[in-house]
Amino acid sequence: MIFAAILAGGIGQRLNSESPKQFIMVGNKPILIHSIEKFLEVDDFNKIIISSPKDFIDYTKELVEKYFPKNDRLVVIEGGAQRKDTINNSIEYAIECGADENSVMVTHDAARIFASPSLIKKSIDYAIEYGAASPVIPATDVIFKCITPNKLDSVPLRKELLHSQTPQSFNIFKYKKIYDDLNEEEIEKLDEAMVLFNLRGEDVYLFEGEQSNFKITRPFDLELAEFILINNV
């Protein structure tokens, strides 16, 4: 079984938004709806799990029903306090739906509205083959490492640096076993699903992402997304 977890728990702080950023309108539709549309184009999913802040669950359900009436592949659940908690909630729901040892979870930032269906499909296929997978794009700028405030400590080799993207995918029960074995200190350091595999020496297959698959985080990103949608760039 294949499950998607669309992570829609952001509050829009860096966008200066009064509501969570997944509800901001761009191209005449909420950000969240754009992401759901891309995932619905992929037939592999048994369920597409949409997380929501507790206070916005009813509103999220109303939006989903408005744009995708009576679609039984879509379900809205309560997100967690942190990203890892939201992923765990999604995993628990998948297990309740019958996920087995071969099942895959695909996690995706709702604010990445331009991820193509082909990218999503690749993430599924590579997770099935390798156990975990993530799209990446090369770093184009020189990166400074700064440990001491306002002081350059080192310059990593740019050719060794990659920007991670979502959708990231992994075997559900492999993830759960690793997560359950972590101590509290390790858990506190986590914010991405793939880190779990790195902490335990598991391989994560990296494949070519898409430059257009940027995350809407700041006002400029919102303006760029609007431009792309209006002009069909």
Coordinates of C-alpha atoms in Angstrom, one line a residue:
M1 CA 0.0 0.0 0.0
I2 CA 1.2 3.5 -0.8
F3 CA 0.3 6.5 1.4
A4 CA 0.9 10.2 1.1
A5 CA 1.3 12.6 4.0
I6 CA 0.8 16.2 2.9
L7 CA 2.2 18.2 5.8
A8 CA 0.1 21.3 6.2
G9 CA 0.8 22.6 9.7
G10 CA 2.6 25.8 8.9
I11 CA 1.4 29.0 10.5
G12 CA 2.7 31.5 7.9
Q13 CA 4.9 33.4 10.3
R14 CA 7.5 34.4 7.7
L15 CA 4.7 35.3 5.3
N16 CA 3.1 37.7 7.8
S17 CA -0.1 35.8 7.3
E18 CA -3.1 36.0 9.7
S19 CA -4.0 32.4 8.9
P20 CA -1.8 29.2 8.3
K21 CA 0.0 29.6 5.0
Q22 CA -1.5 26.6 3.4
F23 CA -4.8 28.6 3.2
I24 CA -3.3 31.6 1.4
M25 CA -4.7 32.1 -2.0
V26 CA -2.3 31.9 -4.9
G27 CA -3.6 31.6 -8.5
N28 CA -7.2 31.8 -7.3
K29 CA -6.8 28.6 -5.1
P30 CA -5.4 28.0 -1.6
I31 CA -1.8 26.7 -1.5
L32 CA -3.0 23.4 0.0
I33 CA -5.3 22.7 -2.9
H34 CA -2.6 23.1 -5.5
S35 CA -0.5 20.4 -3.7
I36 CA -3.4 18.0 -3.3
E37 CA -4.1 18.3 -7.0
K38 CA -0.6 17.1 -7.9
F39 CA -0.9 14.1 -5.7
L40 CA -4.3 13.1 -7.0
E41 CA -2.7 12.9 -10.5
V42 CA -0.7 9.9 -9.2
D43 CA -2.8 6.8 -9.1
D44 CA -0.5 4.8 -6.8
F45 CA -1.9 6.2 -3.6
N46 CA -4.4 4.3 -1.5
K47 CA -4.8 7.3 0.8
I48 CA -3.6 10.9 0.8
I49 CA -3.4 12.0 4.4
I50 CA -3.7 15.8 4.9
S51 CA -2.6 17.1 8.3
S52 CA -4.1 20.2 9.8
P53 CA -3.6 22.4 12.9
K54 CA -6.2 21.4 15.5
D55 CA -8.0 24.7 15.3
F56 CA -8.4 24.4 11.5
I57 CA -9.4 20.8 11.0
D58 CA -13.1 21.6 10.2
Y59 CA -12.0 24.4 7.8
T60 CA -9.5 22.1 6.1
K61 CA -12.2 19.4 5.7
E62 CA -14.6 22.0 4.2
L63 CA -11.9 23.1 1.7
V64 CA -11.2 19.5 0.6
E65 CA -14.9 18.8 0.2
K66 CA -15.3 22.0 -1.8
Y67 CA -12.6 21.3 -4.3
F68 CA -12.6 17.4 -4.3
P69 CA -16.2 16.4 -3.4
K70 CA -16.7 12.8 -2.2
N71 CA -13.1 11.8 -2.9
D72 CA -12.5 8.8 -0.7
R73 CA -8.7 8.8 -1.2
L74 CA -8.4 12.1 0.8
V75 CA -8.5 12.2 4.6
V76 CA -7.8 15.1 7.0
I77 CA -6.2 14.4 10.4
E78 CA -4.8 16.5 13.2
G79 CA -1.2 17.4 12.9
G80 CA 1.3 17.3 15.7
A81 CA 3.2 19.9 17.7
Q82 CA 6.3 19.4 15.4
R83 CA 6.9 17.9 12.0
K84 CA 8.0 14.5 13.3
D85 CA 4.8 14.3 15.4
T86 CA 2.7 15.0 12.3
I87 CA 4.5 12.3 10.4
N88 CA 4.0 9.9 13.2
N89 CA 0.2 10.7 13.3
S90 CA 0.1 10.0 9.6
I91 CA 1.9 6.7 10.0
E92 CA -0.5 5.6 12.8
Y93 CA -3.4 6.4 10.5
A94 CA -1.8 4.4 7.6
I95 CA -1.3 1.4 10.0
E96 CA -5.0 1.6 11.0
C97 CA -5.8 1.5 7.2
G98 CA -3.9 -1.8 6.9
A99 CA -0.3 -0.7 6.0
D100 CA 2.0 -3.7 6.1
E101 CA 5.8 -4.3 6.1
N102 CA 6.0 -3.4 2.4
S103 CA 4.0 -0.2 2.6
V104 CA 5.5 3.2 1.7
M105 CA 4.8 6.7 3.1
V106 CA 5.5 9.8 0.9
T107 CA 5.8 13.0 2.9
H108 CA 5.5 16.4 1.3
D109 CA 5.5 20.0 2.3
A110 CA 2.1 21.5 1.3
A111 CA 3.9 24.7 0.5
R112 CA 5.7 23.0 -2.4
I113 CA 2.9 23.4 -5.0
F114 CA 5.0 22.8 -8.1
A115 CA 6.2 19.3 -7.5
S116 CA 5.4 17.4 -10.6
P117 CA 3.4 14.1 -10.6
S118 CA 6.5 12.4 -12.3
L119 CA 8.7 13.6 -9.3
I120 CA 6.2 12.1 -6.9
K121 CA 6.1 8.9 -8.8
K122 CA 9.9 8.6 -8.8
S123 CA 9.9 9.1 -5.1
I124 CA 7.5 6.2 -4.6
D125 CA 9.5 3.9 -7.0
Y126 CA 12.9 4.6 -5.4
A127 CA 11.5 4.1 -1.9
I128 CA 10.1 0.7 -2.9
E129 CA 13.5 -0.2 -4.4
Y130 CA 15.9 1.3 -1.8
G131 CA 13.8 1.7 1.4
A132 CA 14.1 5.5 1.5
A133 CA 14.4 8.3 -1.1
S134 CA 14.6 12.0 -1.4
P135 CA 14.8 14.5 -4.3
V136 CA 17.8 16.9 -4.2
I137 CA 19.2 19.7 -6.3
P138 CA 22.8 20.9 -6.4
A139 CA 23.8 23.9 -4.4
T140 CA 24.5 26.8 -6.7
D141 CA 26.0 29.2 -4.2
V142 CA 29.1 28.9 -2.1
I143 CA 28.0 28.0 1.5
F144 CA 29.7 29.6 4.5
K145 CA 29.7 27.6 7.8
C146 CA 29.4 29.9 10.7
I147 CA 29.5 28.5 14.3
T148 CA 30.9 31.6 15.9
P149 CA 28.5 34.5 15.4
N150 CA 29.6 36.8 12.6
K151 CA 32.7 34.7 11.9
L152 CA 33.5 32.5 8.9
D153 CA 34.5 29.1 10.3
S154 CA 34.8 27.0 7.2
V155 CA 33.7 26.7 3.6
P156 CA 32.3 23.3 2.6
L157 CA 33.0 22.1 -0.9
R158 CA 30.0 23.2 -3.0
K159 CA 30.2 20.1 -5.2
E160 CA 29.4 18.0 -2.1
L161 CA 26.4 20.0 -1.1
L162 CA 22.8 19.4 -2.1
H163 CA 19.5 21.0 -1.3
S164 CA 16.9 18.5 -0.1
Q165 CA 13.4 18.7 -1.3
T166 CA 10.1 16.8 -0.8
P167 CA 8.4 14.4 -1.6
Q168 CA 10.6 12.2 0.6
S169 CA 9.5 8.6 0.8
F170 CA 10.3 5.6 3.1
N171 CA 9.2 2.2 4.1
I172 CA 6.7 2.8 6.9
F173 CA 7.6 -0.1 9.2
K174 CA 11.4 0.5 8.7
Y175 CA 10.9 4.1 9.7
K176 CA 8.7 3.2 12.7
K177 CA 11.2 0.7 14.0
I178 CA 14.1 3.2 13.7
Y179 CA 12.1 5.9 15.3
D180 CA 10.9 3.7 18.2
D181 CA 14.6 2.8 18.9
L182 CA 15.8 6.4 19.2
N183 CA 16.5 8.1 22.5
E184 CA 14.9 11.4 23.5
E185 CA 18.1 13.4 22.7
E186 CA 18.2 12.0 19.1
I187 CA 14.4 12.6 18.7
E188 CA 14.8 16.3 19.7
K189 CA 17.4 16.8 16.9
L190 CA 15.1 15.6 14.2
D191 CA 13.0 17.6 11.8
E192 CA 13.1 15.6 8.6
A193 CA 12.1 12.0 8.1
M194 CA 15.3 11.1 6.3
V195 CA 17.5 12.0 9.3
L196 CA 16.2 8.9 11.0
F197 CA 17.8 6.8 8.4
N198 CA 21.1 8.7 8.5
L199 CA 21.3 8.3 12.3
R200 CA 21.1 4.5 12.0
G201 CA 23.4 4.2 8.9
E202 CA 20.6 3.3 6.5
D203 CA 20.9 4.3 2.9
V204 CA 18.7 7.1 1.5
Y205 CA 18.6 7.1 -2.3
L206 CA 19.0 10.6 -3.7
F207 CA 17.6 11.5 -7.0
E208 CA 17.4 14.6 -9.2
G209 CA 14.8 17.0 -8.0
E210 CA 13.2 20.0 -9.8
Q211 CA 14.3 23.6 -9.6
S212 CA 10.7 24.7 -9.8
N213 CA 9.9 22.6 -6.7
F214 CA 10.6 25.5 -4.3
K215 CA 8.9 26.0 -1.0
I216 CA 6.6 29.0 -0.5
T217 CA 8.2 30.5 2.7
R218 CA 8.6 34.2 2.3
P219 CA 6.6 37.0 0.5
F220 CA 8.9 36.8 -2.6
D221 CA 8.1 33.1 -2.9
L222 CA 4.4 33.9 -2.9
E223 CA 4.9 36.5 -5.6
L224 CA 6.9 34.1 -7.7
A225 CA 4.3 31.4 -7.4
E226 CA 1.6 33.8 -8.4
F227 CA 3.6 34.9 -11.5
I228 CA 4.2 31.3 -12.5
L229 CA 0.5 30.3 -12.2
I230 CA -0.8 33.4 -13.9
N231 CA 1.6 33.2 -16.8
N232 CA 1.7 29.4 -17.1
V233 CA 5.5 29.5 -17.0

